[in-house]
Coordinates of C-alpha atoms in Angstrom, one line a residue:
X1 CA 157.1 120.8 91.6
X2 CA 159.6 118.1 93.0
X3 CA 159.8 120.1 96.3
X4 CA 156.1 120.3 96.8
X5 CA 156.3 116.0 96.7
X6 CA 155.0 114.8 100.3
X7 CA 155.6 111.4 101.6
X8 CA 152.1 111.7 103.0
X9 CA 152.4 108.4 104.8
X10 CA 155.5 109.1 106.8
X11 CA 154.6 113.0 107.7
X12 CA 150.7 112.4 108.3
X13 CA 150.3 108.6 109.2
X14 CA 148.8 106.1 107.6
X15 CA 145.1 107.2 106.8
X16 CA 145.1 109.4 104.0
X17 CA 144.4 106.5 101.2
X18 CA 147.9 106.6 99.7
X19 CA 151.6 106.7 100.2
X20 CA 153.1 109.7 98.0
X21 CA 151.1 113.3 97.1
X22 CA 153.2 114.3 93.6
X23 CA 152.4 115.5 90.1
X24 CA 152.2 114.3 87.0
X25 CA 154.1 116.1 84.1
X26 CA 151.0 118.4 83.3
X27 CA 151.2 119.7 87.0
X28 CA 147.8 117.8 87.9
X29 CA 148.1 115.7 91.1
X30 CA 149.4 112.4 91.5
X31 CA 148.4 110.5 94.4
X32 CA 150.6 107.4 95.0
X33 CA 149.7 104.1 97.0
X34 CA 152.6 101.8 97.2
X35 CA 152.2 98.0 97.8
X36 CA 155.8 96.2 98.1
X37 CA 156.4 92.5 98.8
X38 CA 159.7 90.0 98.2
X39 CA 157.5 87.7 96.4
X40 CA 156.9 87.7 92.5
X41 CA 154.5 90.1 91.0
X42 CA 151.8 88.0 91.6
X43 CA 152.2 87.7 95.1
X44 CA 148.8 88.6 97.3
X45 CA 149.1 92.0 98.9
X46 CA 146.7 93.8 101.5
X47 CA 144.8 97.1 100.6
X48 CA 142.4 99.0 103.1
X49 CA 139.0 99.7 102.5
X50 CA 140.1 103.6 102.6
X51 CA 142.6 103.1 100.0
X52 CA 140.1 101.8 97.8
X53 CA 137.5 104.2 98.7
X54 CA 140.2 106.8 97.3
X55 CA 140.9 105.1 94.4
X56 CA 137.4 105.3 93.7
X57 CA 136.5 108.7 94.6
X58 CA 139.9 110.2 93.2
X59 CA 140.6 107.7 90.4
X60 CA 141.9 110.3 87.9
X61 CA 144.8 111.1 90.5
X62 CA 145.2 107.8 92.4
X63 CA 147.2 104.8 91.2
X64 CA 149.0 101.8 93.1
X65 CA 152.6 101.5 92.3
X66 CA 153.3 97.3 92.8
X67 CA 157.0 96.9 94.2
X68 CA 157.9 93.3 93.8
X69 CA 161.0 90.3 94.5
X70 CA 162.1 94.0 96.5
X71 CA 165.1 92.2 98.3
X72 CA 166.7 90.7 95.5
X73 CA 165.8 92.6 92.2
X74 CA 163.0 95.0 92.8
X75 CA 160.8 96.0 89.9
X76 CA 157.5 97.6 89.6
X77 CA 154.5 98.1 87.9
X78 CA 151.5 100.4 87.7
X79 CA 148.0 100.1 88.0
X80 CA 145.2 102.5 87.8
X81 CA 141.4 102.2 89.1
X82 CA 139.4 100.2 88.9
X83 CA 141.6 97.9 90.9
X84 CA 138.8 95.2 90.4
X85 CA 139.8 95.0 86.5
X86 CA 143.6 94.2 87.6
X87 CA 142.7 92.0 90.8
X88 CA 140.3 90.2 93.0
X89 CA 139.4 91.8 96.1
X90 CA 138.7 89.4 98.7
X91 CA 137.6 90.5 102.2
X92 CA 139.9 89.1 104.9
X93 CA 139.0 91.1 108.1
X94 CA 135.5 92.2 109.7
X95 CA 134.7 95.2 112.1
X96 CA 132.6 94.2 115.0
X97 CA 130.6 96.9 116.1
X98 CA 128.0 97.2 118.9
X99 CA 124.5 97.5 118.4

């Protein structure tokens, strides 16, 4: 199974809604989105609308791995959907479309 793990964001680009396609110990798909900062564990991070949509649509497969204090003493924890149960989501950008 390890040979089938893919770094999707590097191989295919950053539009899949997750970074790594892997497998759980039981062989079921596991989709991993990685968010990394050099700050502490509660440092805000950005997440795209697409990542949120994939998290919602594939919530049993998707997880967010939060890496923090990366440049000094990297540590990690995992968040499972719904993300709103763990973090506050705040809109920071708007898309302008022509009518």
